[in-house]
Tab-separated table of C-alpha atoms in Angstrom:
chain	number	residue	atom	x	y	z
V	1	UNK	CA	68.209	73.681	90.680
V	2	UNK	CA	66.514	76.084	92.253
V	3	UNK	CA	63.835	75.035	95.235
V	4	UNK	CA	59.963	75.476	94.540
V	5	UNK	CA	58.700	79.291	94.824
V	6	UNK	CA	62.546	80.396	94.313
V	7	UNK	CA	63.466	81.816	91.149
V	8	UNK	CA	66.873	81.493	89.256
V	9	UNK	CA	66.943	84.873	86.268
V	10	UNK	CA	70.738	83.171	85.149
V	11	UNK	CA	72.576	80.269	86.085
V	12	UNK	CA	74.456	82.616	88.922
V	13	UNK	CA	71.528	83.610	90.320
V	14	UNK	CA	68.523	82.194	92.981
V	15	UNK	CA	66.143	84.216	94.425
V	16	UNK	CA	64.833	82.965	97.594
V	17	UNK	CA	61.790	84.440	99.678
V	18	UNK	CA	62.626	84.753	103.155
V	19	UNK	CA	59.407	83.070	103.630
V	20	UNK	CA	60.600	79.716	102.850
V	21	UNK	CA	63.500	79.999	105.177
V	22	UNK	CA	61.288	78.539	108.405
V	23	UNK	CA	64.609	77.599	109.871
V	24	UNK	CA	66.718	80.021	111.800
V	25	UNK	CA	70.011	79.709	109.591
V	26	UNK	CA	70.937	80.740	106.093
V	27	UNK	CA	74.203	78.679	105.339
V	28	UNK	CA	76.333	78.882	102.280
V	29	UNK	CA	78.763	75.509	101.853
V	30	UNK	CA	81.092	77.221	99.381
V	31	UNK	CA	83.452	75.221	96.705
V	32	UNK	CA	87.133	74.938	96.122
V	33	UNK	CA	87.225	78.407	94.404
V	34	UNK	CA	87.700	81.805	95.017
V	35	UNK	CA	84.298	82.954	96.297
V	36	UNK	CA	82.530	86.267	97.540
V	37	UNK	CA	79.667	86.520	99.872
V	38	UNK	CA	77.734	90.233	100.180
V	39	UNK	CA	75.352	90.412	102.884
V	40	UNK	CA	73.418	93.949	102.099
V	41	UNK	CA	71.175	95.237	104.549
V	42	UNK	CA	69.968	97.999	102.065
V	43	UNK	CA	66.164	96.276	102.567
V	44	UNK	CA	66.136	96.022	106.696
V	45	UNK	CA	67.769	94.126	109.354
V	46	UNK	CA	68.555	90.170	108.968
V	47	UNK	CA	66.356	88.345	111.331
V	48	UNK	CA	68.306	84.908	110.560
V	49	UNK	CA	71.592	83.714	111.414
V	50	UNK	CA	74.122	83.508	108.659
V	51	UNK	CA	77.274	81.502	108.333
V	52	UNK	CA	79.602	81.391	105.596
V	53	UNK	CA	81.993	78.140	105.266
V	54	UNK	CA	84.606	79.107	102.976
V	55	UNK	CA	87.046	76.847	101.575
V	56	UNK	CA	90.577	76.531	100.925
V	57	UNK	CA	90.890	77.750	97.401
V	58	UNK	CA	94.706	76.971	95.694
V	59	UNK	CA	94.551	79.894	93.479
V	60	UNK	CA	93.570	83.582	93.827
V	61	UNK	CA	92.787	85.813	96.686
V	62	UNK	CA	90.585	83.274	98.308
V	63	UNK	CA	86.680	83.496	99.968
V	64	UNK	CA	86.007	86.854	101.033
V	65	UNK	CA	82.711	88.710	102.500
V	66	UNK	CA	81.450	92.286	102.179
V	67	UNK	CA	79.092	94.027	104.088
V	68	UNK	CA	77.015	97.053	102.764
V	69	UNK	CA	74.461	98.684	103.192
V	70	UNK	CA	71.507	99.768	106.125
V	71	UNK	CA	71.374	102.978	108.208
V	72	UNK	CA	74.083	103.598	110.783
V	73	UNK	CA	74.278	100.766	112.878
V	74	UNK	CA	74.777	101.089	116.291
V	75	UNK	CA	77.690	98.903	116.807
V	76	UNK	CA	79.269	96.781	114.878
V	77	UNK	CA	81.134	94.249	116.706
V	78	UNK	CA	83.682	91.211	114.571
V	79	UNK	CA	84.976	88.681	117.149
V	80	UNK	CA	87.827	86.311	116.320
V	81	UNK	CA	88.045	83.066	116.824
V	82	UNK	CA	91.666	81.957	114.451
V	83	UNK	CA	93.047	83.571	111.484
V	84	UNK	CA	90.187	82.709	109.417
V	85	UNK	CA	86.991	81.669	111.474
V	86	UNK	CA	85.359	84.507	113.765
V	87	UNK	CA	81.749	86.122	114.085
V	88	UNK	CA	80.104	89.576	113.323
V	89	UNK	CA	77.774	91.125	115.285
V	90	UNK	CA	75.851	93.744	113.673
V	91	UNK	CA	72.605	95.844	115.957
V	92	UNK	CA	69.239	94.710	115.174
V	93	UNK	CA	70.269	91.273	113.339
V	94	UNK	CA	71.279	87.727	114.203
V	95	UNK	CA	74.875	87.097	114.206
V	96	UNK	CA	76.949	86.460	110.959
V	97	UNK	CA	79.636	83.474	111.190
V	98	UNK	CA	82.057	82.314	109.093
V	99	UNK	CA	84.777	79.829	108.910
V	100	UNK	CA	87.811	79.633	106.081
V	101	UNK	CA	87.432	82.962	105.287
V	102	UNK	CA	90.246	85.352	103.998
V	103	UNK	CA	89.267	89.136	103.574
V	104	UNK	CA	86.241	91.324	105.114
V	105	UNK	CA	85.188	94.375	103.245
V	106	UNK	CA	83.160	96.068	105.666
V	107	UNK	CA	81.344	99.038	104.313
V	108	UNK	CA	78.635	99.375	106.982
V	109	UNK	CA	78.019	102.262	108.839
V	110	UNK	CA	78.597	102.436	112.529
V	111	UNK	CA	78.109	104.512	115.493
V	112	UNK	CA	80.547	102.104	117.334
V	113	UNK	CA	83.265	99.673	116.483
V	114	UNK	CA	84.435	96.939	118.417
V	115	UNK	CA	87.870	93.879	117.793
V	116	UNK	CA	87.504	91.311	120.037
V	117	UNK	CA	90.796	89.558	119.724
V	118	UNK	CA	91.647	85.720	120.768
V	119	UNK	CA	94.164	84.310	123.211
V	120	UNK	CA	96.831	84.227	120.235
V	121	UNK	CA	100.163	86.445	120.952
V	122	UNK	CA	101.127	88.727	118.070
V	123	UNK	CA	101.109	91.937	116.633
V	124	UNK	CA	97.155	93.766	116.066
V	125	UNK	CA	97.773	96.673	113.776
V	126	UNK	CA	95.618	99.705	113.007
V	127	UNK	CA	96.069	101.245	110.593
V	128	UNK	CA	94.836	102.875	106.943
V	129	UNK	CA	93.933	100.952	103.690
V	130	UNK	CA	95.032	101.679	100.440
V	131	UNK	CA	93.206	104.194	98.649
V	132	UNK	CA	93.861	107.777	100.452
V	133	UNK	CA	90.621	109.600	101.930
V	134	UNK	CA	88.213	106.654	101.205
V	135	UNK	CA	87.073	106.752	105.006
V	136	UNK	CA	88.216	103.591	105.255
V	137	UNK	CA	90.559	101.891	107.715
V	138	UNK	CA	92.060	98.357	108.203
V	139	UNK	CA	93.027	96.073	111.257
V	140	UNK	CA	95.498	92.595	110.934
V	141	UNK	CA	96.933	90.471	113.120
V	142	UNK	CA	98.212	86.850	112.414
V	143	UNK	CA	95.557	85.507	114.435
V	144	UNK	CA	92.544	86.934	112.701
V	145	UNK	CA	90.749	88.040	109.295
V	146	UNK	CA	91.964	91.518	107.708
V	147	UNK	CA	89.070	93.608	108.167
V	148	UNK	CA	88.614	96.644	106.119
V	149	UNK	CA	86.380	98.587	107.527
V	150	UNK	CA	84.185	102.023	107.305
V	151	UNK	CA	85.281	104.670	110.144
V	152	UNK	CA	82.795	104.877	112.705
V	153	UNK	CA	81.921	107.844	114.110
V	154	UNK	CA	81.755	107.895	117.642
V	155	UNK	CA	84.265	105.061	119.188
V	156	UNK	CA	86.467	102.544	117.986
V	157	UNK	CA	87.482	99.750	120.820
V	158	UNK	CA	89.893	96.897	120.301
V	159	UNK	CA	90.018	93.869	122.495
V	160	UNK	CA	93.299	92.634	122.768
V	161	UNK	CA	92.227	89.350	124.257
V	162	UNK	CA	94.572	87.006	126.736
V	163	UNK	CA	97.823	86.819	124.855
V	164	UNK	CA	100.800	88.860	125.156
V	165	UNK	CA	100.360	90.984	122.243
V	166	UNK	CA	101.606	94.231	120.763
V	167	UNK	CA	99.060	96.650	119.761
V	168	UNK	CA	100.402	99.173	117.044
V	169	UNK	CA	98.416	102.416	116.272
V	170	UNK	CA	100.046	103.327	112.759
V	171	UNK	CA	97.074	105.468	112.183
V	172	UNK	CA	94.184	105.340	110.222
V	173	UNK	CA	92.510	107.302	106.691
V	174	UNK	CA	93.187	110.952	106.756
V	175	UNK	CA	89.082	111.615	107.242
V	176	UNK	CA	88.765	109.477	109.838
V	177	UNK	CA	86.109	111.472	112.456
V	178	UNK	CA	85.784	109.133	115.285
V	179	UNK	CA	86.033	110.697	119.011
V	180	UNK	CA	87.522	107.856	120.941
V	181	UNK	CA	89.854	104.872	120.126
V	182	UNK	CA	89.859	102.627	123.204
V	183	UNK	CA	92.623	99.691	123.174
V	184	UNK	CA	91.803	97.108	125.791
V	185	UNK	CA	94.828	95.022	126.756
V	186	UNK	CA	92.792	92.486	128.982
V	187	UNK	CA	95.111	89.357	130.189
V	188	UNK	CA	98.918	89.322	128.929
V	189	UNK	CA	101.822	91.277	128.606
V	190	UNK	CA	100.678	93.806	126.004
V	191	UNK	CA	102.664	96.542	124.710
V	192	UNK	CA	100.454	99.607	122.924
V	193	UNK	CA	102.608	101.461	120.298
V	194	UNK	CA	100.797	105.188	119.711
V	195	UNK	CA	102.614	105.890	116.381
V	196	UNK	CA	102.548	109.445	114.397
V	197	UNK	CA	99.035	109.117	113.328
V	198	UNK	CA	98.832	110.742	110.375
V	199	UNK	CA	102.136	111.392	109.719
V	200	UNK	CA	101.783	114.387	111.605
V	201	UNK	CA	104.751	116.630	111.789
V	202	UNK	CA	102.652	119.767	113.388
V	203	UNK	CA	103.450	120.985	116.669
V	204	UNK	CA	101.159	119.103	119.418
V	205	UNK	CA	99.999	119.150	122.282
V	206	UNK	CA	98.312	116.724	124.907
V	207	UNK	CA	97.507	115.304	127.886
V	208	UNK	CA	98.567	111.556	129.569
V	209	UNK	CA	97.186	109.967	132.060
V	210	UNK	CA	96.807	106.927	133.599
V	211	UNK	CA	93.686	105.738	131.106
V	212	UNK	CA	93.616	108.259	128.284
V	213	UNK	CA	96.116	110.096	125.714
V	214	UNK	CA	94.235	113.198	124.748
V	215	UNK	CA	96.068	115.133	122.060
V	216	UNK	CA	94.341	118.128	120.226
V	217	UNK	CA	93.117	117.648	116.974
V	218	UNK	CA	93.144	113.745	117.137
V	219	UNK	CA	91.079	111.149	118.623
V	220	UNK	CA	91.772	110.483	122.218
V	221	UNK	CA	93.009	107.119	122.942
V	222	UNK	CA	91.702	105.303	126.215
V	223	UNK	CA	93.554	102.025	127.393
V	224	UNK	CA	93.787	99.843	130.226
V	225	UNK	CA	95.345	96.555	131.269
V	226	UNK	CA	98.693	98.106	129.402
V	227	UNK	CA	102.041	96.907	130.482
V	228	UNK	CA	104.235	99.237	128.384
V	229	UNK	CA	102.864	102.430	126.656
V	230	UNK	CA	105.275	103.957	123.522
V	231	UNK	CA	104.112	107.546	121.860
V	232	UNK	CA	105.448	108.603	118.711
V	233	UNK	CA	103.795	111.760	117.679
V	234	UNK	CA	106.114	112.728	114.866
V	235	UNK	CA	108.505	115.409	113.989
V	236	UNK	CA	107.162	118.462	115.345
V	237	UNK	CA	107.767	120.319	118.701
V	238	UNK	CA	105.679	118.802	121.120
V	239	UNK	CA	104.511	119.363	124.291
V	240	UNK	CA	102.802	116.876	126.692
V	241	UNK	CA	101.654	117.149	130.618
V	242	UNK	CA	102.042	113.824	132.352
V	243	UNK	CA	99.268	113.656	135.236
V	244	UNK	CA	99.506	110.093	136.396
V	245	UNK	CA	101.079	106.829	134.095
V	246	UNK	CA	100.086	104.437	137.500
């Protein structure tokens, strides 16, 4: 049923004027199915907070979000609380939160992405989705959501929170444009694994030091807080100039 001044065009469907939310929460209590939330910012910024309890469906792929829409966002920021409850922060609007949630589609564009990671140890991987030149990539780790996500186009900065984690770059989709990927080991033991992005088997060169791997033709990669630093850079002849690794 929907409330008074809503409107309900099919039995799927209730159209609610923001002007009856007087509150400062929009909340969806989802059931025991399969369920999918799209938050599109196509008509302006959100000036409520959302959250999204998802369930624990038995069959199918289980609750998942997407975000779409909106200019280019200045950053867009998903923090982690487990493997399926976190936050997203997106500029201009309130927060989005969610809890039992599975997948995030997110198709919004950004200026700046940022990971922030929990104090789970485990693997965070980078990597690309799918579908080939879609100008999409995707980030897992046992201890949060799998986040597909549009490439941004200036940075890209993962959090690796306080565990003792192992952060693999496996690469990301072929038109990915961003400058800088920054990885962030903060507390813990972390391990950073720069694997052939791309596949690359050209002949490269770069430079290392003690904060940034810049190779030509590919993103540079700032870290800090990094216990052990491995670069694959594929099967071509390379050449790199060490300045400082301390």
């Amino acid at each position: 049923q929907a409330m008074p001044a809503a409107s309900r065009p099919d039995k799927h469907t209730v159209i609610v004027p923001f002007s009856l939310v007087t509150g400062d929460w929009i909340i969806f209590n989802v059931l025991d199915l399969a369920d999918h939330l799209t938050i599109d910012f196509s008509l302006g910024d959100f000036p409520k907070q959302i959250l999204l309890n998802g369930s624990n469906p038995t069959t199918g792929s289980g609750d998942w979000l997407t975000l779409t829409g909106g200019v280019e966002f200045t950053t867009v920021a998903h923090t982690f609380t487990n493997a399926s409850d976190g936050s997203i922060d997106v500029t201009g609007s309130e927060s989005i939160s969610y809890t039992g949630l599975e997948p995030i589609d997110d198709n919004l564009s950004a200026t700046n992405r940022i990971f922030h990671f929990n104090s789970a140890a485990g693997t965070i991987t980078l990597g690309d989705d799918e579908t080939v030149a879609d100008d999409k990539s995707r980030i897992t780790s046992a201890s949060s959501e799998v986040v597909t996500f549009k490439n941004p186009t200036t940075s890209l900065t993962i959090n690796a929170g306080s565990g003792d984690n192992t952060i693999d770059l496996d690469g990301y989709d072929s038109v990915f444009n961003t400058t800088t990927i920054v990885v962030n080991g903060e507390d813990g033991q972390d391990t950073l694994n720069i694997n052939h992005l791309l596949g690359l088997s050209a002949d490269l060169s770069g430079i290392l030091s003690n904060a940034l791997l810049s190779i030509q033709g590919l993103p540079s990669v700032g870290y800090s807080a990094i216990e052990n630093l491995n670069i694959d850079l594929g099967s071509g002849n390379d050449t790199m100039v060490v300045q400082s690794t301390s």
